Structure formats: structure tokens, C-alpha cells
XYZ file of C-alpha atoms in Angstrom:
189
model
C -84.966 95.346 -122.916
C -88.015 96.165 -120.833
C -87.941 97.743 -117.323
C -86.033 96.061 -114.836
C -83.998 96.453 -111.641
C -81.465 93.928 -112.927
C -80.044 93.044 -116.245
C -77.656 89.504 -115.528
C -76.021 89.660 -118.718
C -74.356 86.253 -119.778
C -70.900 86.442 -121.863
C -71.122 83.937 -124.491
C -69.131 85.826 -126.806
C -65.785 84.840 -127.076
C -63.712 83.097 -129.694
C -63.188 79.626 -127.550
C -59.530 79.068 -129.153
C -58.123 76.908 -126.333
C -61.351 74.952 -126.371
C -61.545 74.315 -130.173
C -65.136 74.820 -130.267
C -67.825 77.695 -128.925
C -68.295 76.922 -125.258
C -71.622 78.112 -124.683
C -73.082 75.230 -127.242
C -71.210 72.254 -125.374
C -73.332 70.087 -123.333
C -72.343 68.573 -120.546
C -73.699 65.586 -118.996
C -73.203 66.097 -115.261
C -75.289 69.344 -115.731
C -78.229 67.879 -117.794
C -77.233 71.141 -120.242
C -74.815 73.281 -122.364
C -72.869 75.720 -120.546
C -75.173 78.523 -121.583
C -78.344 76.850 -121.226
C -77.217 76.157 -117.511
C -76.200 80.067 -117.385
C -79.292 81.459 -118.505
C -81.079 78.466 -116.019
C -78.834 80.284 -113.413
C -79.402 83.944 -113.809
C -83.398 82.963 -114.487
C -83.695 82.252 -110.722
C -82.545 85.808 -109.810
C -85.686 88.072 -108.467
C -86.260 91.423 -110.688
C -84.462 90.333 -113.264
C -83.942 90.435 -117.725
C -81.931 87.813 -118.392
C -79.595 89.021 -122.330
C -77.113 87.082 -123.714
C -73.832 88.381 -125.183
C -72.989 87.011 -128.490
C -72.664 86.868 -131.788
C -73.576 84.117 -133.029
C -76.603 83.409 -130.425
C -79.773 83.880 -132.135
C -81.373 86.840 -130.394
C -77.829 87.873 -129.001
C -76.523 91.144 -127.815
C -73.728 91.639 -130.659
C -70.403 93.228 -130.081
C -70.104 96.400 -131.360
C -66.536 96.265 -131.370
C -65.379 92.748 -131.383
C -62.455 90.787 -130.264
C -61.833 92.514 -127.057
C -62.845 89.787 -124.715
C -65.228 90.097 -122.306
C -65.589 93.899 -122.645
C -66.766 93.689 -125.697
C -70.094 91.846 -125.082
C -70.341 94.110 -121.967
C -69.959 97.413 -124.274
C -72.254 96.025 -126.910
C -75.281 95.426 -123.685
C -74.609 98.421 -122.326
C -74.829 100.585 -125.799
C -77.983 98.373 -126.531
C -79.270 99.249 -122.429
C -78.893 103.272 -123.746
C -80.607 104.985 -120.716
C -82.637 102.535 -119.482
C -83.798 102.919 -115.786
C -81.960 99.830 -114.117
C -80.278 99.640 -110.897
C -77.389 97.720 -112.323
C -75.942 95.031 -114.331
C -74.525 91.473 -113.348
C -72.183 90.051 -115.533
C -70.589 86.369 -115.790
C -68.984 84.171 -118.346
C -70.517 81.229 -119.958
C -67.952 78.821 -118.938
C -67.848 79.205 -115.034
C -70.366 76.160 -114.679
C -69.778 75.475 -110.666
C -71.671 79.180 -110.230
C -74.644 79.330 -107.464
C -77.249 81.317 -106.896
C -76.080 82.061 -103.608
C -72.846 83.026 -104.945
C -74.479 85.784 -107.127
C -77.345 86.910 -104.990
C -74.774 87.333 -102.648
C -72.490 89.308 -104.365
C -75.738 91.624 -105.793
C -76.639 92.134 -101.892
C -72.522 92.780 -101.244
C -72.425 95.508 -104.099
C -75.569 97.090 -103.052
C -74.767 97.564 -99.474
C -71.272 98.802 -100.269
C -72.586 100.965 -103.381
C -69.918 100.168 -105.920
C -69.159 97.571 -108.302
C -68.261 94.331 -106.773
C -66.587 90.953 -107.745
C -65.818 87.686 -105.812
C -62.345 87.006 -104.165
C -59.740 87.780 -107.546
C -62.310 86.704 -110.029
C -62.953 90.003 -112.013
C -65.830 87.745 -113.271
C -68.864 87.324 -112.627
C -69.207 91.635 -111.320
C -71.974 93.734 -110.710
C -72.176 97.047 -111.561
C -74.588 99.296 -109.829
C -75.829 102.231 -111.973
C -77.975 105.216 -112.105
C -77.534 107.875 -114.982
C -75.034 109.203 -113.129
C -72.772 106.152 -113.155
C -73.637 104.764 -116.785
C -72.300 107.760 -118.344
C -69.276 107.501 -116.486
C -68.747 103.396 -117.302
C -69.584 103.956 -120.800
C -66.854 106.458 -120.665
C -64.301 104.508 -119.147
C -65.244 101.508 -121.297
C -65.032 103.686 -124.444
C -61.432 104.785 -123.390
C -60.044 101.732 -122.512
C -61.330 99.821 -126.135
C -59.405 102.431 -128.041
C -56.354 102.180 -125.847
C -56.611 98.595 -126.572
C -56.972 97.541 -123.012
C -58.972 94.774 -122.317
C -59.011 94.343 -118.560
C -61.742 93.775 -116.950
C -59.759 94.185 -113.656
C -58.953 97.853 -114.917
C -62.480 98.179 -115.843
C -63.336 97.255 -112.260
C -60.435 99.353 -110.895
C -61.132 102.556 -112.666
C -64.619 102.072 -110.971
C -63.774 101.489 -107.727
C -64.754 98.021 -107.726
C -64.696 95.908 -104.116
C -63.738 92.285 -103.628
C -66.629 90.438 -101.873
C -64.973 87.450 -99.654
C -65.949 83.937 -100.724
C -65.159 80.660 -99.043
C -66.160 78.370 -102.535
C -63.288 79.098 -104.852
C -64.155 75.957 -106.528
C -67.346 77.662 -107.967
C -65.127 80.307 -109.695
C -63.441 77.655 -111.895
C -63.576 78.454 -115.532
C -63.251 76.276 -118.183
C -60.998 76.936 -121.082
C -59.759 74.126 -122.194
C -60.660 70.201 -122.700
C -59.141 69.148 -119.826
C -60.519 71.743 -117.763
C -63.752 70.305 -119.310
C -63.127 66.554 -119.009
C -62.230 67.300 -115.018
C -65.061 69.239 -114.237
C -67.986 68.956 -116.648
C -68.101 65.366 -117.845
């Protein structure tokens, strides 16, 4: 990972059980691309910005370090892999949230920068920001460490044991995720 103000991280990692199949890899019509291929066309518009992808079975992938712990696993495994990097913060968000904007996530970088603390949209713990300096890592790596051996998986805890802030947002319509085929028939095909 080279210098950066911004690593957007996306989260293709997870085990896609109510979808049958991995996620990231299906390709959807109405978007011209798979669901990662439009995420990593997403977070590729973002100013300042490395662009990793969390997965393991993504050639070139960020892989967990401790698996099966949903989404903070991949964001553990980037964060290990980030060591001490200078960066000004992270921005996280799940492969399957297709409706995501640009505006949407510049909005919420500008939101968690002006409030200086983590920051999500509405009650989607997903996609976050977290904001760090040395300072801060050390403490998110802690409480990330703590919670995977407790077995807690939250990414609302996560977000909560940061002091995390809910950014308003009018769209919830871009915060859809898909999990399922229906979910995908309605809003991908």
C-alpha cells in the first residue's frame, strides 16, 4: 500500500450463503458490471485515494487473518496489512450495496472529517469511515483485537466503542444490500 490520504477498502469477503454464490463475481446487467467491479469503479472516483480489496479468494486480495467473522474480518486483515502507514483514514463498504454514489461517500468522508470521528450513514453501520492517526490505529486495532476473541462481530459495536456518528441521508434506497436472489432479481437485473 503506497502513501495515501485514503484507503476505500471494498469487503468482498464473505461467505455469500443466502446468495448461493460469491457476490462480488455476479454481473449484473443494469450496471454494465459485477458487483465488485462496479465497487472498485466506485471508490476509483474518490480524490487521494488506494483503492484494496478484502478477500480471499480475489486475486491480489487483502486476506483475512482471522476468517469467518464477517465484515470485521476483512477490515482486521487491511488494517494489520496497513501496519503504520501514514493515512488519514479508511472507508469501508460492502460489495453488495450496488445503489452506492459517490456523493453518498464523499459526503460521508467530508461528514467524518468535520466531526473528527468515525462516521456511518443513517443505521447502516456500512459503508464507515474511520479517521486515523497513530494515535487512533492503535486504539482500533485494539478494540478490533478484543472484540474477535470475544467473538463479537458487530460492526455497530465496532463503531460504538469508537464513538462513531450517524451522518443524515435522505437516499435510503442507496443503502440497500443485496443478500439474496430476490434482493438481486428486484434490484440488479
Amino acid at each position: 500500500m503506497a502513501n495515501t490520504a485514503l484507503i476505500a477498502v471494498v469487503l468482498a469477503g464473505g461467505k455469500s450463503s443466502r446468495m448461493g454464490q460469491d457476490k462480488s463475481m455476479l454481473y449484473s446487467s443494469k450496471l454494465q458490471a459485477s458487483l465488485l467491479q462496479q465497487s472498485i469503479s466506485l471508490l476509483t472516483q474518490l480524490a487521494h485515494c488506494e483503492v484494496v480489496i478484502s478477500s480471499n479468494t480475489y486475486a491480489g486480495g487483502v486476506k483475512d487473518i482471522i476468517p469467518e467473522c464477517g465484515p470485521l474480518s476483512g477490515i482486521h486483515a487491511v488494517l494489520n496489512q496497513a501496519g503504520l502507514q501514514p493515512v488519514n483514514g479508511y472507508l469501508f463498504i460492502p460489495v453488495d450495496m450496488p445503489k452506492l454514489s459517490l456523493r453518498l461517500l464523499e459526503s460521508l468522508l467530508l461528514f467524518g472529517e468535520q466531526q473528527q470521528c468515525a462516521a456511518y450513514a443513517n443505521n447502516s453501520f456500512l459503508p464507515c469511515y474511520l479517521p486515523v492517526d497513530h494515535h487512533k490505529q492503535n486504539k482500533l486495532l485494539t478494540v478490533l483485537n478484543q472484540q474477535l476473541q470475544s467473538k463479537d462481530w458487530s460492526v455497530r459495536r465496532l463503531l460504538a466503542h469508537l464513538g462513531a456518528r450517524s451522518m443524515p441521508w435522505q437516499d435510503d434506497e442507496q443503502l440497500v444490500n443485496i443478500n439474496n436472489p430476490q434482493d438481486w432479481q428486484q434490484h440488479c437485473v
